[in-house]
Tab-separated table of C-alpha atoms and ligand atoms in Angstrom:
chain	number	residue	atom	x	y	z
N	1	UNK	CA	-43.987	-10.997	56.592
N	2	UNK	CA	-45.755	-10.152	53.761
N	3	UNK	CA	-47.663	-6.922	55.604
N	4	UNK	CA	-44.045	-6.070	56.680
N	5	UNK	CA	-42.642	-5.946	53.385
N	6	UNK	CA	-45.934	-3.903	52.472
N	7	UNK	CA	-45.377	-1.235	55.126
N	8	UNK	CA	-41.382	-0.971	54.157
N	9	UNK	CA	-42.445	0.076	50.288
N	10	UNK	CA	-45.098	1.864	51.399
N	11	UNK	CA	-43.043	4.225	54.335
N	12	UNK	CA	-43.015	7.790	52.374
N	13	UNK	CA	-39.751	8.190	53.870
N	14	UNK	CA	-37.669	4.910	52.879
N	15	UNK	CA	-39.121	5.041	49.366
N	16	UNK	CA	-37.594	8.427	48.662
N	17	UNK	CA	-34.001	7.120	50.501
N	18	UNK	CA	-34.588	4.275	48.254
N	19	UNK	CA	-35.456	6.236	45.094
N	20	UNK	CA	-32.185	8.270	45.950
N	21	UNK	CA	-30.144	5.180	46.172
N	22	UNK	CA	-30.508	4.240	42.790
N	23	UNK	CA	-30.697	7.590	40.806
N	24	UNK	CA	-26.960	7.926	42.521
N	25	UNK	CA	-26.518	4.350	41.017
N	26	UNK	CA	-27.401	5.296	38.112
N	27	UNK	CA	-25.901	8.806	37.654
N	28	UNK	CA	-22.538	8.310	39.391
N	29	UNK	CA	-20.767	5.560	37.068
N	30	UNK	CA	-22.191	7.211	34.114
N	31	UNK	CA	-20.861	10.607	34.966
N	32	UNK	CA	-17.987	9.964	37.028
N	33	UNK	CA	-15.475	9.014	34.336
N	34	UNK	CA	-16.371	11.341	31.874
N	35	UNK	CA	-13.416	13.762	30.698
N	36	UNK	CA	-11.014	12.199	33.510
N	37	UNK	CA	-7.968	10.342	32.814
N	38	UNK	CA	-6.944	7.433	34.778
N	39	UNK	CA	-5.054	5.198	34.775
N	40	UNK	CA	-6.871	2.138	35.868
N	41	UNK	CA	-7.872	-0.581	33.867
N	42	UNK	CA	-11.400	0.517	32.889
N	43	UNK	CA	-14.376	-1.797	33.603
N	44	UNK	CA	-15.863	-3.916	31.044
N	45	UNK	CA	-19.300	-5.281	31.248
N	46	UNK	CA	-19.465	-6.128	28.089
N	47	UNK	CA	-16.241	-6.854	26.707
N	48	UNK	CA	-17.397	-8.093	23.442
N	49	UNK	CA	-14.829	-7.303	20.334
N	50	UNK	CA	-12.911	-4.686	21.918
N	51	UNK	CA	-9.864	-6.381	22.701
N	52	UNK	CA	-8.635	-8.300	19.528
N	53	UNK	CA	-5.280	-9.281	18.234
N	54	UNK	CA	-4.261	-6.257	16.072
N	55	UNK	CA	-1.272	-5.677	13.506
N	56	UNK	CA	-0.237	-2.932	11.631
N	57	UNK	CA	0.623	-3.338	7.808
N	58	UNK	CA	4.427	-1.586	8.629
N	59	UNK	CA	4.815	-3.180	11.868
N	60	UNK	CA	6.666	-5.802	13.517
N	61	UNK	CA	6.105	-9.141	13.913
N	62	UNK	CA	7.277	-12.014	16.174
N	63	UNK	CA	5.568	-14.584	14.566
N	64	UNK	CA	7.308	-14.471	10.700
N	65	UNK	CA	10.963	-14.858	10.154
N	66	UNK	CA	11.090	-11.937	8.280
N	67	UNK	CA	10.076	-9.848	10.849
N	68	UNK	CA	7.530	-8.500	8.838
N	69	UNK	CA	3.892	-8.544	9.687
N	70	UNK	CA	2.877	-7.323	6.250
N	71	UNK	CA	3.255	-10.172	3.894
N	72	UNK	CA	4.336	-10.511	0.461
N	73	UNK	CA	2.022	-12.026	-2.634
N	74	UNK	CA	2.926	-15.575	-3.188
N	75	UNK	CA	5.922	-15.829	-5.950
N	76	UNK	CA	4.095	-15.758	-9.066
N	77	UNK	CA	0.998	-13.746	-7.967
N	78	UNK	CA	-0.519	-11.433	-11.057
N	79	UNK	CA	-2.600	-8.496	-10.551
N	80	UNK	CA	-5.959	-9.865	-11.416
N	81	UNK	CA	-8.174	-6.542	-12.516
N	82	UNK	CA	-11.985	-6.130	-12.118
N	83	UNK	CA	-13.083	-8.669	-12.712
N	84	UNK	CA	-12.171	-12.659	-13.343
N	85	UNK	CA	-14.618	-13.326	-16.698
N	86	UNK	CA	-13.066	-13.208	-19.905
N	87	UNK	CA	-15.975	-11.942	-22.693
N	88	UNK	CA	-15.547	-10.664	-26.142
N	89	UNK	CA	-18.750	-9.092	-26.358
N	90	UNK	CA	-18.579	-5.185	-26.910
N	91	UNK	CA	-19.512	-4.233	-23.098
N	92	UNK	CA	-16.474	-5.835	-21.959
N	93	UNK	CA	-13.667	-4.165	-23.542
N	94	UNK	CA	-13.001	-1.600	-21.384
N	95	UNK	CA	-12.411	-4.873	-18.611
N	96	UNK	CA	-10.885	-6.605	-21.234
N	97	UNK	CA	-8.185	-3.726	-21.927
N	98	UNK	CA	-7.585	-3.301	-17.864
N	99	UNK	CA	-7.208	-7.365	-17.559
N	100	UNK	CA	-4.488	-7.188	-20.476
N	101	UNK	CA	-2.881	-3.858	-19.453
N	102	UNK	CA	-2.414	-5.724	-15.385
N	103	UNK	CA	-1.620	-9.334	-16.652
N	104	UNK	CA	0.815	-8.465	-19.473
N	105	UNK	CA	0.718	-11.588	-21.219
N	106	UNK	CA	1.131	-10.359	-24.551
N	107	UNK	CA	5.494	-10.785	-24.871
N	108	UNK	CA	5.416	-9.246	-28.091
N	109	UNK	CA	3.513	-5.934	-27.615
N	110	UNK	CA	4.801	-5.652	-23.800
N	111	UNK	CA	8.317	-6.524	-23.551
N	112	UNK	CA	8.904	-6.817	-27.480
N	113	UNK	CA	10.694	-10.265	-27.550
N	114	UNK	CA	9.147	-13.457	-29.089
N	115	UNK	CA	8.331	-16.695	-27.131
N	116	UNK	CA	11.999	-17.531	-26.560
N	117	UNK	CA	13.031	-14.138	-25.925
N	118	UNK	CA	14.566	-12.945	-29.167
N	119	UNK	CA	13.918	-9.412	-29.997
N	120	UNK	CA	11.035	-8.925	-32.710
N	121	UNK	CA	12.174	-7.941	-35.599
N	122	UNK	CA	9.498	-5.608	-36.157
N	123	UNK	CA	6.507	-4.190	-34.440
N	124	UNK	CA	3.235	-6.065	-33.158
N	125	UNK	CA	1.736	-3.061	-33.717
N	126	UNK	CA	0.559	-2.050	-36.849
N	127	UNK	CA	1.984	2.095	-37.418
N	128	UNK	CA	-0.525	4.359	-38.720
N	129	UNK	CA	0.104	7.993	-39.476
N	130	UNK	CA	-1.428	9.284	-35.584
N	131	UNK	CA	1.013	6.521	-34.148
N	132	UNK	CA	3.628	7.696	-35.664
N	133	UNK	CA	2.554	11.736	-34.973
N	134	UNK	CA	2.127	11.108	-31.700
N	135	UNK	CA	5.685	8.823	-31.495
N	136	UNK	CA	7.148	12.590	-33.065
N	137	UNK	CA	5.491	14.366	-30.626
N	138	UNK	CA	7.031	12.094	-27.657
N	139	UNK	CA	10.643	11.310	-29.503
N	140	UNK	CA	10.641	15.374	-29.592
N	141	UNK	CA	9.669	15.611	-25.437
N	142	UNK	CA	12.062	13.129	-24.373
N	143	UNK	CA	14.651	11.614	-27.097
N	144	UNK	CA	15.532	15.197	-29.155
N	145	UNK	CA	17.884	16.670	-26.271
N	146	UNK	CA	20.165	14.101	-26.327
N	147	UNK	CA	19.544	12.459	-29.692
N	148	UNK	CA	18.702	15.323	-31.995
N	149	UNK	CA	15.530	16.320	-33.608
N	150	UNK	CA	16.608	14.429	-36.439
N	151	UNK	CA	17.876	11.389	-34.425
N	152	UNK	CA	21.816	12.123	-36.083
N	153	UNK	CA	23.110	12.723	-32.508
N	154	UNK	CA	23.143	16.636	-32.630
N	155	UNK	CA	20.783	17.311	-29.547
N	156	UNK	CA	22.280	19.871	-27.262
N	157	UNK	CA	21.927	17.703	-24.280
N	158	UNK	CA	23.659	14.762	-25.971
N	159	UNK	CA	27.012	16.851	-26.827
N	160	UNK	CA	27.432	17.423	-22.732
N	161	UNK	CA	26.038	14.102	-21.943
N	162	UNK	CA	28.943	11.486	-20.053
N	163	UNK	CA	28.702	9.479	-22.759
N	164	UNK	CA	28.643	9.862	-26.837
N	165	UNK	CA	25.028	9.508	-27.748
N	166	UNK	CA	23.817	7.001	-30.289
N	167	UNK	CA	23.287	8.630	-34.173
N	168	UNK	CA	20.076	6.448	-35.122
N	169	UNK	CA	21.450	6.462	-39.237
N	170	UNK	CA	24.383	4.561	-38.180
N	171	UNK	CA	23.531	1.606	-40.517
N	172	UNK	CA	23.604	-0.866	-37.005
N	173	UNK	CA	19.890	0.538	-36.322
N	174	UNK	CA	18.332	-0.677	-39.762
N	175	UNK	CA	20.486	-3.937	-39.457
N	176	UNK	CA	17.710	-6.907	-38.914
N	177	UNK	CA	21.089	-9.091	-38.231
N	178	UNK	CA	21.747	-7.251	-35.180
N	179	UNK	CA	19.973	-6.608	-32.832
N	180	UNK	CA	20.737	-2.977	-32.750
N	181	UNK	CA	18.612	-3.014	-35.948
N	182	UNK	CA	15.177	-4.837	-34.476
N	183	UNK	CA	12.062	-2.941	-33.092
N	184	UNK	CA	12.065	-5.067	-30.182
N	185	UNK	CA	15.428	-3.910	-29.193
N	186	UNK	CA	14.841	-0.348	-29.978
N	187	UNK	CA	11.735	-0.303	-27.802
N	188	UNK	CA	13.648	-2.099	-24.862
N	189	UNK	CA	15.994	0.642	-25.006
N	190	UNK	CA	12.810	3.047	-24.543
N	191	UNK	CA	12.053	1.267	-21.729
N	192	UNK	CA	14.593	0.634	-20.013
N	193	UNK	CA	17.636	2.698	-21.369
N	194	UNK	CA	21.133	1.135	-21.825
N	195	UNK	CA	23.557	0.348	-18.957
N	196	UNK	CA	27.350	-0.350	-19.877
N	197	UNK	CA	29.459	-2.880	-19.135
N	198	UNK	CA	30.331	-1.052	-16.122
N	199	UNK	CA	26.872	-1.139	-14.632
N	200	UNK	CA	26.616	2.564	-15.166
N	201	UNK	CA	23.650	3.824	-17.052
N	202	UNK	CA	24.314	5.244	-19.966
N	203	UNK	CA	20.796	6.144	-21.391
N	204	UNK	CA	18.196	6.552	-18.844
N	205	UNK	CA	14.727	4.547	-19.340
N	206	UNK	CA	11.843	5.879	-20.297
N	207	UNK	CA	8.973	3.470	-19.047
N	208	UNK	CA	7.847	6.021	-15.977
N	209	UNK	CA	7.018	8.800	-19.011
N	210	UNK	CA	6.405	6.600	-22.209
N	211	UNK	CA	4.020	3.351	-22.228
N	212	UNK	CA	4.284	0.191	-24.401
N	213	UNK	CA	1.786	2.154	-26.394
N	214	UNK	CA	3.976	4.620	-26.406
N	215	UNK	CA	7.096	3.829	-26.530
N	216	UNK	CA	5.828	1.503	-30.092
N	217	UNK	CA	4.696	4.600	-31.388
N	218	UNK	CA	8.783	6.288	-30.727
N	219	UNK	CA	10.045	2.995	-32.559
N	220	UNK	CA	7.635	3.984	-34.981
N	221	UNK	CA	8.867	7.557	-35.046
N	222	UNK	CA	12.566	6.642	-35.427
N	223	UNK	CA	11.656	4.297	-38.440
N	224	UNK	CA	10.212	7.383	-40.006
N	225	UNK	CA	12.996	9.483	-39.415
N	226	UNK	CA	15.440	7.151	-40.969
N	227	UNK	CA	13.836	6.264	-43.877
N	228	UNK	CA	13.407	9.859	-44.315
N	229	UNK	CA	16.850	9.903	-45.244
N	230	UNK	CA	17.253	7.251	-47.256
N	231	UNK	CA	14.128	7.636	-49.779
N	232	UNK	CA	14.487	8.731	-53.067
N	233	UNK	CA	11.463	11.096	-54.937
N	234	UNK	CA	10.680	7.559	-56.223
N	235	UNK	CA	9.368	6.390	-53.178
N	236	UNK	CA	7.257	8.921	-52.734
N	237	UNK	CA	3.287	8.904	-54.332
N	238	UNK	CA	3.368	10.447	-57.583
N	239	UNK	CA	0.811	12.598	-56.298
N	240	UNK	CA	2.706	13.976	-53.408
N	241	UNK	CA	6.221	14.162	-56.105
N	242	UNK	CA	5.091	17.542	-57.505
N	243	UNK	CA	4.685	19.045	-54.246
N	244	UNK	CA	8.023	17.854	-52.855
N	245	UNK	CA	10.114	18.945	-55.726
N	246	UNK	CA	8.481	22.656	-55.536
N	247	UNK	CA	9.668	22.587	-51.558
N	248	UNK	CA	13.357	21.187	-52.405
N	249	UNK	CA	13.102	23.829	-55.024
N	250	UNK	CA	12.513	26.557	-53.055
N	251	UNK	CA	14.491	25.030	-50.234
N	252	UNK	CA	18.064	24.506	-52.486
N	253	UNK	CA	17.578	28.066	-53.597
N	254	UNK	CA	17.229	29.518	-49.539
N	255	UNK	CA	20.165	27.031	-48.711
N	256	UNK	CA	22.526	28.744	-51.399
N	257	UNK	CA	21.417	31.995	-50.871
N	258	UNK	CA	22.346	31.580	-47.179
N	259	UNK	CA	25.224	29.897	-48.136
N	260	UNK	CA	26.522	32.578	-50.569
N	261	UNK	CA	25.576	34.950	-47.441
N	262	UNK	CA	27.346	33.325	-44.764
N	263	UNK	CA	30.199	33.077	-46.955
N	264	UNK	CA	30.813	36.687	-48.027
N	265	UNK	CA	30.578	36.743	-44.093
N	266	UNK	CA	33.558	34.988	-43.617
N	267	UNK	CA	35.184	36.643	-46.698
N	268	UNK	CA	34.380	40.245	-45.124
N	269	UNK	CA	35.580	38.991	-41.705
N	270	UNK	CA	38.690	38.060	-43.354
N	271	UNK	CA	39.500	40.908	-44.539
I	301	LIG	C1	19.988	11.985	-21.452
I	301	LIG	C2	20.408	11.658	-22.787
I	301	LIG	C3	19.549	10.685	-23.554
I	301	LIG	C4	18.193	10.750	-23.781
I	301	LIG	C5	17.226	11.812	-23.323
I	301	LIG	C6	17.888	9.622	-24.626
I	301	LIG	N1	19.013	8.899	-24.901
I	301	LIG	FE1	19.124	7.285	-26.122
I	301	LIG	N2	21.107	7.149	-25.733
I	301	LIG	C7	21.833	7.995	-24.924
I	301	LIG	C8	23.211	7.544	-24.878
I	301	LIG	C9	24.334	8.202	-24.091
I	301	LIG	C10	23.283	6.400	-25.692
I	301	LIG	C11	24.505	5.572	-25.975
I	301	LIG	C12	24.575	4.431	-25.011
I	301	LIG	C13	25.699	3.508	-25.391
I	301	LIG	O1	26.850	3.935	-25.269
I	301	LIG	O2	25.408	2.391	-25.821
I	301	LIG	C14	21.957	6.194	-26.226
I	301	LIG	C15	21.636	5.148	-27.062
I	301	LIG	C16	20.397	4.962	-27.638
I	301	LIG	C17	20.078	3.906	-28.558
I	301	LIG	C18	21.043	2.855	-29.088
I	301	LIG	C19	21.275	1.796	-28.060
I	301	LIG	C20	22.375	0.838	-28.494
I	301	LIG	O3	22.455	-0.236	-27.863
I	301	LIG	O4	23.132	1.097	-29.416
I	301	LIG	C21	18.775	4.065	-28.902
I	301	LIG	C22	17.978	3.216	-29.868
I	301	LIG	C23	18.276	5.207	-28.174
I	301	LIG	N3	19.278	5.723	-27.404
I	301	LIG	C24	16.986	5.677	-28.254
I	301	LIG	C25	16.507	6.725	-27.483
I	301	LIG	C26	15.130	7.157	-27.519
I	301	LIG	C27	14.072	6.617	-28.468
I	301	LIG	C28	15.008	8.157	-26.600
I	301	LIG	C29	13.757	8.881	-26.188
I	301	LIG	C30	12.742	8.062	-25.575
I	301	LIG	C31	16.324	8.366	-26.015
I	301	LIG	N4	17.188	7.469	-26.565
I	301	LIG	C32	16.602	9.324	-25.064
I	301	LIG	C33	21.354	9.086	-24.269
I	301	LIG	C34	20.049	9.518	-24.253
């Protein structure tokens, strides 16, 4: 048997038939597919992880009530941020900010209301002249069409708006017995505009455009603006009372000569 076996191997013949046998093997299944469509079930040898249970995030599911394979967080989830330590030390602040800016904790600087809700009577923010700059620069982008640059209601937008537009030196906005008159309501109003009775907004909301950051520094802004109109030269440095008086000087005496102008105007139109 064994010489046999010997001989088969050794025939020149059936080696080559042989040899033949397997480089078809070899080369058919590896070319054969290639390119082709078909529509049988291809072979697996090693099936391994290619068939798994799969769902897309928009898809449907049988398995959840809701029909919804993508899942909601669990009521009362908060974003987290970066990172789950809480430091003080210098290197962390820019974490620190992110953390506070995603959990909102803070009522006061966030949603301006105290720990049982009530409006804040004034900022949690402490205004300094570049808050209140850039609060002018934003009340002047977004507030001035409807509400004036002066905040007395005169905005062109405002005098076509649906509804009559709020004159910030109605004595209601300085009123710390209303709320009308608190920061924290002025700042919700940012936010979130005022809806009527009716459901129907009135003032759209400003919270995709201003921040709390922002919106603080408007509050800020509209502060200014009305005690603009209420201070007297006494309130004013003494340094800064010299100055002032030169301007309303010069400004009285432009006023009447524009007034004595516009009036002859009138007189000669008149005529
Ligand atoms: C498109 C016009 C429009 C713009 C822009 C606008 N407002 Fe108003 N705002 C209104 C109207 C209308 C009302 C009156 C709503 C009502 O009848 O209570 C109002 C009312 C208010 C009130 C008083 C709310 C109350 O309850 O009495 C405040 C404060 C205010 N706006 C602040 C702002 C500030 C600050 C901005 C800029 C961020 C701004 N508004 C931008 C239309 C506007």
């Amino acid at each position: 048997m064994t010489t046999t076996q010997h001989t088969t191997l050794r025939h020149p013949l059936r080696a080559t038939a042989l040899g033949l046998a397997l480089a078809m093997g070899t080369i058919v299944p590896l070319s054969g597919c290639r390119g082709e469509r078909s529509d049988n079930t291809p072979r697996q040898f090693f099936p391994d992880l290619d068939d798994q249970m799969k769902w897309k995030p928009q898809g449907k599911s049988e398995f959840f009530a809701d029909g919804r394979t993508m899942r909601l967080p669990v009521p009362g989830t908060v974003a987290f941020g970066r990172t789950s330590q809480v430091s003080d030390q210098p290197w962390a602040e820019t974490y620190m900010t992110q953390r506070a800016a995603l959990l909102r904790e803070d009522d006061a600087f966030f949603r301006g209301v105290d720990e049982t809700g009530a409006y804040l009577a004034r900022m949690p923010v402490a205004p300094s002249r570049a808050m209140i700059e850039r609060g002018m620069e934003r009340f002047d982008i977004y507030c001035s069409a409807c509400h004036g640059y002066e905040g007395d209601a005169k905005g062109t937008v405002g005098a076509r708006w649906s509804y009559p537009v709020a004159n910030f030196h109605d004595p209601k906005y300085r009123d710390l017995a209303q709320n009308t008159g608190k920061d924290g309501y002025l700042f919700h109003v940012v936010r979130n505009g005022v809806i009527g009775g009716d459901g129907k907004q009135k003032m759209p909301g400003y919270a995709h455009a201003l921040n709390e950051q922002d919106a603080w520094a408007v509050v800020a802004y509209l502060r200014a603006l009305q005690n603009a109109r209420l201070a007297t030269l006494e309130d004013v440095p003494t340094t800064e009372r010299e100055i002032l008086q030169r301007q309303r000087a010069s400004a009285g005496q432009t006023a009447t000569t524009a007034d004595a102008t516009s009036h002859s105007a009138t007189n000669g139109g008149a005529k």
